[in-house]
Amino acid sequence: MKAKTYQKYLNVSPTKILRFSREIKKGDNVNYTIAKLLSLPNKSAKILADAIKHAKSNLIFISNEKNLEYDESKFYIEKIIVQKAPTLKRLRPRGRGRADIINKRKSHIYVEITDGKVEE
């Protein structure tokens, strides 16, 4: 059984999230991955761990809804996709009547987990 979550318009650059999502391999244990990400001091690691927690709770909800037994230690990551969201453009005043453009980048995260072992 699979569960997924799609978090949109997160206030962090996709390159910062990609730094941590590349370390997560297909078939990694969900609980281990969440613990590893929460031990890091970065904001983007916490956001990615939160997205994985949402997918985990979705899988538990689906299992309870269908009256299936589940073991949280056997949840594995199947797919993590980080995408670029629309950028907000802001102006910062500079000298002599000029202005600089500040790009506030946003990102989307798609996480899919499964309760069976994932084939590589």
Coordinates of N, CA, C and O in Angstrom, one line a residue:
M1 N 0.8 -1.2 0.0 CA 0.0 0.0 0.0 C 0.9 1.2 0.0 O 2.0 1.3 0.6
K2 N 0.5 2.3 -0.7 CA 1.2 3.5 -0.8 C 0.5 4.7 -0.2 O -0.8 4.7 -0.2
A3 N 1.2 5.6 0.3 CA 0.6 6.9 0.7 C 1.5 8.0 0.2 O 2.7 7.8 0.1
K4 N 0.9 9.2 -0.1 CA 1.7 10.3 -0.6 C 1.3 11.6 0.0 O 0.2 11.7 0.5
T5 N 2.1 12.6 0.0 CA 1.8 13.9 0.4 C 2.5 14.9 -0.6 O 3.5 14.6 -1.2
Y6 N 1.8 16.0 -0.8 CA 2.4 17.0 -1.7 C 2.3 18.4 -1.0 O 1.2 18.9 -0.8
Q7 N 3.4 18.9 -0.5 CA 3.4 20.2 0.2 C 3.8 21.2 -0.7 O 4.8 21.1 -1.4
K8 N 3.0 22.3 -0.8 CA 3.3 23.3 -1.8 C 3.6 24.7 -1.2 O 3.2 25.0 -0.1
Y9 N 4.3 25.5 -2.0 CA 4.7 26.9 -1.7 C 5.4 27.0 -0.3 O 5.0 27.8 0.5
L10 N 6.4 26.2 -0.1 CA 7.2 26.2 1.1 C 8.2 27.4 1.0 O 8.8 27.6 0.0
N11 N 8.4 28.1 2.1 CA 9.3 29.3 2.1 C 10.7 28.9 2.2 O 11.4 29.4 3.1
V12 N 11.2 28.1 1.4 CA 12.6 27.7 1.4 C 13.0 27.4 -0.1 O 12.2 26.9 -0.8
S13 N 14.2 27.7 -0.4 CA 14.7 27.4 -1.8 C 14.8 25.9 -2.1 O 15.2 25.2 -1.2
P14 N 14.5 25.5 -3.3 CA 14.5 24.1 -3.6 C 15.9 23.5 -3.6 O 16.1 22.4 -3.3
T15 N 16.9 24.4 -3.8 CA 18.3 23.9 -3.8 C 18.7 23.5 -2.3 O 19.5 22.6 -2.1
K16 N 18.2 24.2 -1.4 CA 18.5 23.9 0.0 C 17.8 22.6 0.5 O 18.4 21.9 1.3
I17 N 16.6 22.3 -0.1 CA 16.0 21.1 0.3 C 16.6 19.9 -0.5 O 16.8 18.8 0.1
L18 N 17.0 20.1 -1.7 CA 17.7 19.1 -2.5 C 19.0 18.6 -1.8 O 19.4 17.4 -2.0
R19 N 19.6 19.5 -1.1 CA 20.9 19.1 -0.4 C 20.6 17.9 0.5 O 21.5 17.0 0.7
F20 N 19.4 17.8 1.1 CA 19.1 16.7 2.1 C 18.4 15.6 1.4 O 18.5 14.5 1.8
S21 N 17.6 15.9 0.4 CA 16.8 14.9 -0.2 C 17.6 14.0 -1.1 O 17.3 12.8 -1.3
R22 N 18.8 14.4 -1.5 CA 19.7 13.6 -2.3 C 20.4 12.5 -1.4 O 20.8 11.5 -1.9
E23 N 20.4 12.7 -0.1 CA 21.0 11.8 0.8 C 20.1 10.6 1.2 O 20.5 9.6 1.7
I24 N 18.8 10.9 0.9 CA 17.8 9.9 1.2 C 17.6 8.9 0.0 O 17.3 9.4 -1.1
K25 N 17.8 7.7 0.2 CA 17.8 6.7 -0.9 C 16.4 6.0 -0.9 O 15.7 6.0 0.1
K26 N 16.1 5.5 -2.1 CA 14.9 4.7 -2.2 C 15.0 3.5 -1.4 O 16.0 2.7 -1.5
G27 N 14.0 3.2 -0.6 CA 14.0 2.0 0.3 C 14.5 2.3 1.7 O 14.6 1.4 2.5
D28 N 14.8 3.5 2.0 CA 15.2 3.9 3.4 C 14.0 3.8 4.3 O 12.9 4.1 4.0
N29 N 14.3 3.4 5.6 CA 13.3 3.3 6.6 C 12.8 4.7 7.0 O 13.6 5.7 7.1
V30 N 11.5 4.9 7.1 CA 10.9 6.2 7.4 C 11.3 6.8 8.7 O 11.7 7.9 8.9
N31 N 11.2 5.9 9.8 CA 11.5 6.4 11.1 C 13.0 6.8 11.2 O 13.3 7.8 11.9
Y32 N 13.9 6.0 10.6 CA 15.3 6.4 10.7 C 15.6 7.7 9.9 O 16.4 8.5 10.4
T33 N 14.9 7.9 8.8 CA 15.1 9.1 8.0 C 14.6 10.3 8.7 O 15.3 11.3 8.7
I34 N 13.5 10.2 9.4 CA 13.0 11.3 10.1 C 13.9 11.7 11.3 O 14.2 12.9 11.5
A35 N 14.4 10.7 12.0 CA 15.3 10.9 13.1 C 16.6 11.6 12.6 O 17.2 12.5 13.3
K36 N 17.1 11.1 11.5 CA 18.3 11.7 10.9 C 18.1 13.1 10.5 O 19.0 14.0 10.8
L37 N 17.0 13.4 9.9 CA 16.8 14.8 9.5 C 16.5 15.8 10.6 O 16.9 16.9 10.6
L38 N 15.8 15.3 11.7 CA 15.6 16.1 12.8 C 16.8 16.4 13.7 O 16.8 17.4 14.4
S39 N 17.8 15.6 13.5 CA 19.1 15.8 14.3 C 19.9 16.9 13.6 O 20.9 17.4 14.3
L40 N 19.6 17.3 12.4 CA 20.3 18.4 11.7 C 19.8 19.8 12.1 O 18.6 19.9 12.3
P41 N 20.6 20.8 12.1 CA 20.2 22.1 12.6 C 19.5 23.0 11.5 O 19.1 24.1 11.8
N42 N 19.4 22.5 10.2 CA 18.9 23.3 9.1 C 17.4 23.3 9.1 O 16.7 22.3 9.3
K43 N 16.9 24.5 8.6 CA 15.4 24.7 8.5 C 14.9 23.7 7.4 O 13.8 23.1 7.5
S44 N 15.6 23.6 6.3 CA 15.2 22.8 5.2 C 15.1 21.3 5.6 O 14.2 20.5 5.1
A45 N 16.0 20.8 6.5 CA 15.9 19.4 6.9 C 14.7 19.2 7.7 O 14.0 18.2 7.6
K46 N 14.3 20.2 8.6 CA 13.1 20.1 9.4 C 11.8 20.1 8.5 O 10.9 19.3 8.7
I47 N 11.9 20.9 7.4 CA 10.7 20.9 6.5 C 10.6 19.6 5.8 O 9.5 19.1 5.6
L48 N 11.7 19.0 5.3 CA 11.6 17.7 4.7 C 11.2 16.6 5.6 O 10.4 15.7 5.2
A49 N 11.6 16.6 6.9 CA 11.2 15.7 7.8 C 9.7 15.8 8.1 O 9.0 14.8 8.3
D50 N 9.2 17.0 8.1 CA 7.8 17.3 8.3 C 7.0 16.7 7.2 O 5.9 16.1 7.4
A51 N 7.4 16.8 5.9 CA 6.7 16.3 4.8 C 6.7 14.7 4.9 O 5.7 14.1 4.5
I52 N 7.8 14.1 5.3 CA 7.8 12.7 5.5 C 6.9 12.2 6.6 O 6.2 11.2 6.4
K53 N 6.8 13.0 7.6 CA 5.8 12.7 8.7 C 4.4 12.7 8.2 O 3.6 11.9 8.6
H54 N 4.1 13.7 7.4 CA 2.7 13.8 6.8 C 2.4 12.6 6.0 O 1.3 12.0 6.1
A55 N 3.3 12.1 5.2 CA 3.1 10.9 4.3 C 2.9 9.7 5.2 O 2.1 8.8 4.9
K56 N 3.7 9.6 6.3 CA 3.6 8.5 7.3 C 2.2 8.5 7.9 O 1.5 7.4 8.0
S57 N 1.7 9.7 8.3 CA 0.4 9.7 9.0 C -0.7 9.4 7.9 O -1.7 8.8 8.3
N58 N -0.5 9.8 6.7 CA -1.5 9.4 5.6 C -1.6 7.9 5.5 O -2.6 7.3 5.3
L59 N -0.4 7.2 5.5 CA -0.4 5.8 5.4 C -1.1 5.1 6.6 O -1.8 4.1 6.4
I60 N -0.8 5.6 7.8 CA -1.5 5.1 8.9 C -3.0 5.3 8.8 O -3.8 4.4 9.2
F61 N -3.4 6.5 8.4 CA -4.9 6.7 8.2 C -5.5 5.8 7.2 O -6.6 5.3 7.4
I62 N -4.8 5.6 6.1 CA -5.4 4.6 5.0 C -5.5 3.2 5.6 O -6.5 2.5 5.4
S63 N -4.5 2.8 6.4 CA -4.5 1.5 7.0 C -5.6 1.3 8.0 O -6.3 0.3 8.0
N64 N -5.9 2.3 8.8 CA -6.9 2.3 9.8 C -8.3 2.3 9.1 O -9.3 1.7 9.5
E65 N -8.4 3.1 8.0 CA -9.7 3.2 7.3 C -10.1 1.9 6.6 O -11.2 1.5 6.6
K66 N -9.1 1.1 6.1 CA -9.3 -0.2 5.5 C -9.2 -1.4 6.5 O -9.3 -2.5 6.0
N67 N -9.1 -1.1 7.8 CA -9.0 -2.1 8.8 C -7.8 -3.1 8.6 O -8.0 -4.3 8.7
L68 N -6.7 -2.5 8.2 CA -5.5 -3.3 7.9 C -4.5 -3.1 9.1 O -4.4 -2.1 9.6
E69 N -3.8 -4.2 9.4 CA -2.7 -4.0 10.4 C -1.5 -3.4 9.7 O -1.2 -3.7 8.5
Y70 N -0.8 -2.7 10.5 CA 0.5 -2.1 10.0 C 1.5 -2.1 11.0 O 1.3 -2.2 12.2
D71 N 2.8 -2.0 10.6 CA 3.9 -2.0 11.4 C 4.8 -0.8 11.0 O 5.3 -0.7 9.9
E72 N 4.9 0.3 11.9 CA 5.5 1.5 11.5 C 7.0 1.3 11.2 O 7.6 2.1 10.5
S73 N 7.6 0.2 11.7 CA 9.0 0.0 11.4 C 9.3 -0.5 10.0 O 10.4 -0.6 9.6
K74 N 8.2 -0.9 9.3 CA 8.3 -1.4 8.0 C 7.8 -0.5 6.9 O 7.5 -0.9 5.8
F75 N 7.8 0.8 7.3 CA 7.5 1.9 6.3 C 8.7 2.3 5.6 O 9.7 2.6 6.2
Y76 N 8.7 2.3 4.2 CA 9.9 2.7 3.5 C 9.6 3.8 2.5 O 8.5 3.9 2.0
I77 N 10.6 4.6 2.2 CA 10.5 5.7 1.3 C 10.6 5.2 -0.1 O 11.5 4.4 -0.5
E78 N 9.6 5.6 -0.9 CA 9.6 5.1 -2.3 C 10.1 6.3 -3.3 O 10.8 6.0 -4.2
K79 N 9.7 7.5 -3.0 CA 10.0 8.6 -3.9 C 9.9 9.9 -3.2 O 9.1 10.2 -2.4
I80 N 10.9 10.8 -3.5 CA 10.9 12.2 -3.0 C 11.3 13.0 -4.2 O 12.3 12.9 -4.8
I81 N 10.4 14.0 -4.4 CA 10.6 14.9 -5.5 C 10.5 16.3 -5.0 O 9.5 16.7 -4.3
V82 N 11.5 17.2 -5.3 CA 11.5 18.6 -4.9 C 11.4 19.4 -6.2 O 12.2 19.2 -7.1
Q83 N 10.4 20.3 -6.2 CA 10.2 21.1 -7.4 C 10.3 22.6 -7.1 O 10.0 23.0 -6.0
K84 N 10.6 23.3 -8.1 CA 10.6 24.8 -8.0 C 9.2 25.4 -8.1 O 8.5 25.0 -9.0
A85 N 8.8 26.2 -7.1 CA 7.5 26.9 -7.2 C 7.7 28.3 -7.7 O 8.9 28.8 -7.9
P86 N 6.7 29.0 -8.0 CA 6.8 30.4 -8.5 C 7.6 31.3 -7.5 O 7.4 31.2 -6.3
T87 N 8.4 32.1 -8.0 CA 9.3 33.0 -7.2 C 8.6 34.3 -7.0 O 8.0 34.9 -7.9
L88 N 8.7 34.8 -5.7 CA 8.2 36.1 -5.4 C 9.3 37.1 -5.7 O 10.4 36.9 -5.2
K89 N 9.0 38.2 -6.4 CA 10.0 39.2 -6.6 C 9.7 40.5 -5.8 O 8.6 41.0 -5.9
R90 N 10.7 40.9 -5.1 CA 10.6 42.1 -4.2 C 11.7 43.1 -4.6 O 12.7 42.7 -5.1
L91 N 11.4 44.4 -4.3 CA 12.4 45.4 -4.6 C 13.1 45.9 -3.4 O 12.4 46.1 -2.3
R92 N 14.4 46.1 -3.4 CA 15.1 46.7 -2.3 C 15.7 48.1 -2.8 O 16.4 48.1 -3.8
P93 N 15.3 49.1 -2.2 CA 15.8 50.4 -2.6 C 17.4 50.6 -2.5 O 17.9 50.1 -1.5
R94 N 18.0 51.2 -3.5 CA 19.4 51.4 -3.5 C 19.7 52.9 -3.7 O 18.8 53.7 -3.9
G95 N 20.9 53.3 -3.7 CA 21.3 54.7 -3.8 C 21.0 55.2 -5.2 O 20.9 54.5 -6.2
R96 N 20.8 56.5 -5.3 CA 20.6 57.3 -6.6 C 19.3 56.9 -7.3 O 19.2 56.8 -8.5
G97 N 18.3 56.5 -6.5 CA 17.0 56.2 -7.1 C 16.9 54.8 -7.7 O 15.9 54.5 -8.5
R98 N 17.9 54.0 -7.5 CA 17.8 52.6 -8.2 C 17.2 51.6 -7.2 O 16.9 51.9 -6.1
A99 N 17.0 50.4 -7.8 CA 16.4 49.3 -6.9 C 17.0 48.0 -7.4 O 17.2 47.8 -8.6
D100 N 17.2 47.1 -6.4 CA 17.6 45.8 -6.7 C 16.4 44.8 -6.6 O 15.5 45.1 -5.7
I101 N 16.4 43.8 -7.4 CA 15.3 42.8 -7.3 C 15.8 41.7 -6.3 O 16.9 41.1 -6.5
I102 N 15.0 41.4 -5.3 CA 15.2 40.3 -4.4 C 14.3 39.1 -4.8 O 13.0 39.3 -4.9
N103 N 14.8 37.9 -5.1 CA 14.0 36.8 -5.5 C 13.8 35.9 -4.2 O 14.7 35.4 -3.6
K104 N 12.5 35.8 -3.8 CA 12.2 34.9 -2.7 C 11.7 33.6 -3.3 O 10.5 33.5 -3.7
R105 N 12.5 32.6 -3.3 CA 12.3 31.4 -3.9 C 11.4 30.5 -3.0 O 11.5 30.5 -1.8
K106 N 10.5 29.7 -3.7 CA 9.7 28.8 -3.0 C 9.8 27.4 -3.6 O 10.3 27.3 -4.7
S107 N 9.3 26.4 -2.9 CA 9.4 25.0 -3.4 C 8.2 24.2 -3.1 O 7.4 24.5 -2.2
H108 N 8.1 23.1 -3.9 CA 7.1 22.1 -3.6 C 7.8 20.8 -3.3 O 8.9 20.5 -3.9
I109 N 7.2 20.0 -2.4 CA 7.8 18.7 -2.0 C 6.8 17.6 -2.2 O 5.6 17.7 -1.7
Y110 N 7.1 16.5 -3.0 CA 6.2 15.4 -3.1 C 6.9 14.2 -2.5 O 8.1 13.9 -2.8
V111 N 6.3 13.5 -1.5 CA 6.8 12.3 -0.8 C 5.9 11.2 -1.0 O 4.7 11.3 -0.8
E112 N 6.4 10.0 -1.3 CA 5.6 8.8 -1.5 C 6.3 7.7 -0.6 O 7.5 7.5 -0.8
I113 N 5.5 7.1 0.3 CA 6.0 6.0 1.1 C 5.2 4.7 0.9 O 4.0 4.8 0.4
T114 N 5.7 3.6 1.2 CA 5.0 2.3 1.1 C 5.3 1.5 2.4 O 6.2 1.8 3.1
D115 N 4.4 0.5 2.6 CA 4.5 -0.4 3.7 C 5.2 -1.7 3.4 O 5.5 -2.5 4.3
G116 N 5.6 -1.9 2.2 CA 6.4 -3.1 1.8 C 7.8 -2.7 1.3 O 8.1 -1.5 1.2
K117 N 8.6 -3.6 1.2 CA 10.0 -3.4 0.8 C 10.0 -2.9 -0.7 O 9.3 -3.4 -1.5
V118 N 10.8 -1.9 -0.9 CA 10.9 -1.3 -2.3 C 12.0 -1.9 -3.1 O 13.1 -2.1 -2.6
E119 N 11.7 -2.3 -4.3 CA 12.7 -2.9 -5.2 C 13.5 -1.8 -5.8 O 12.9 -0.8 -6.3
E120 N 14.8 -1.9 -5.8 CA 15.6 -0.8 -6.4 C 15.5 -0.8 -7.9 O 15.5 -1.7 -8.6

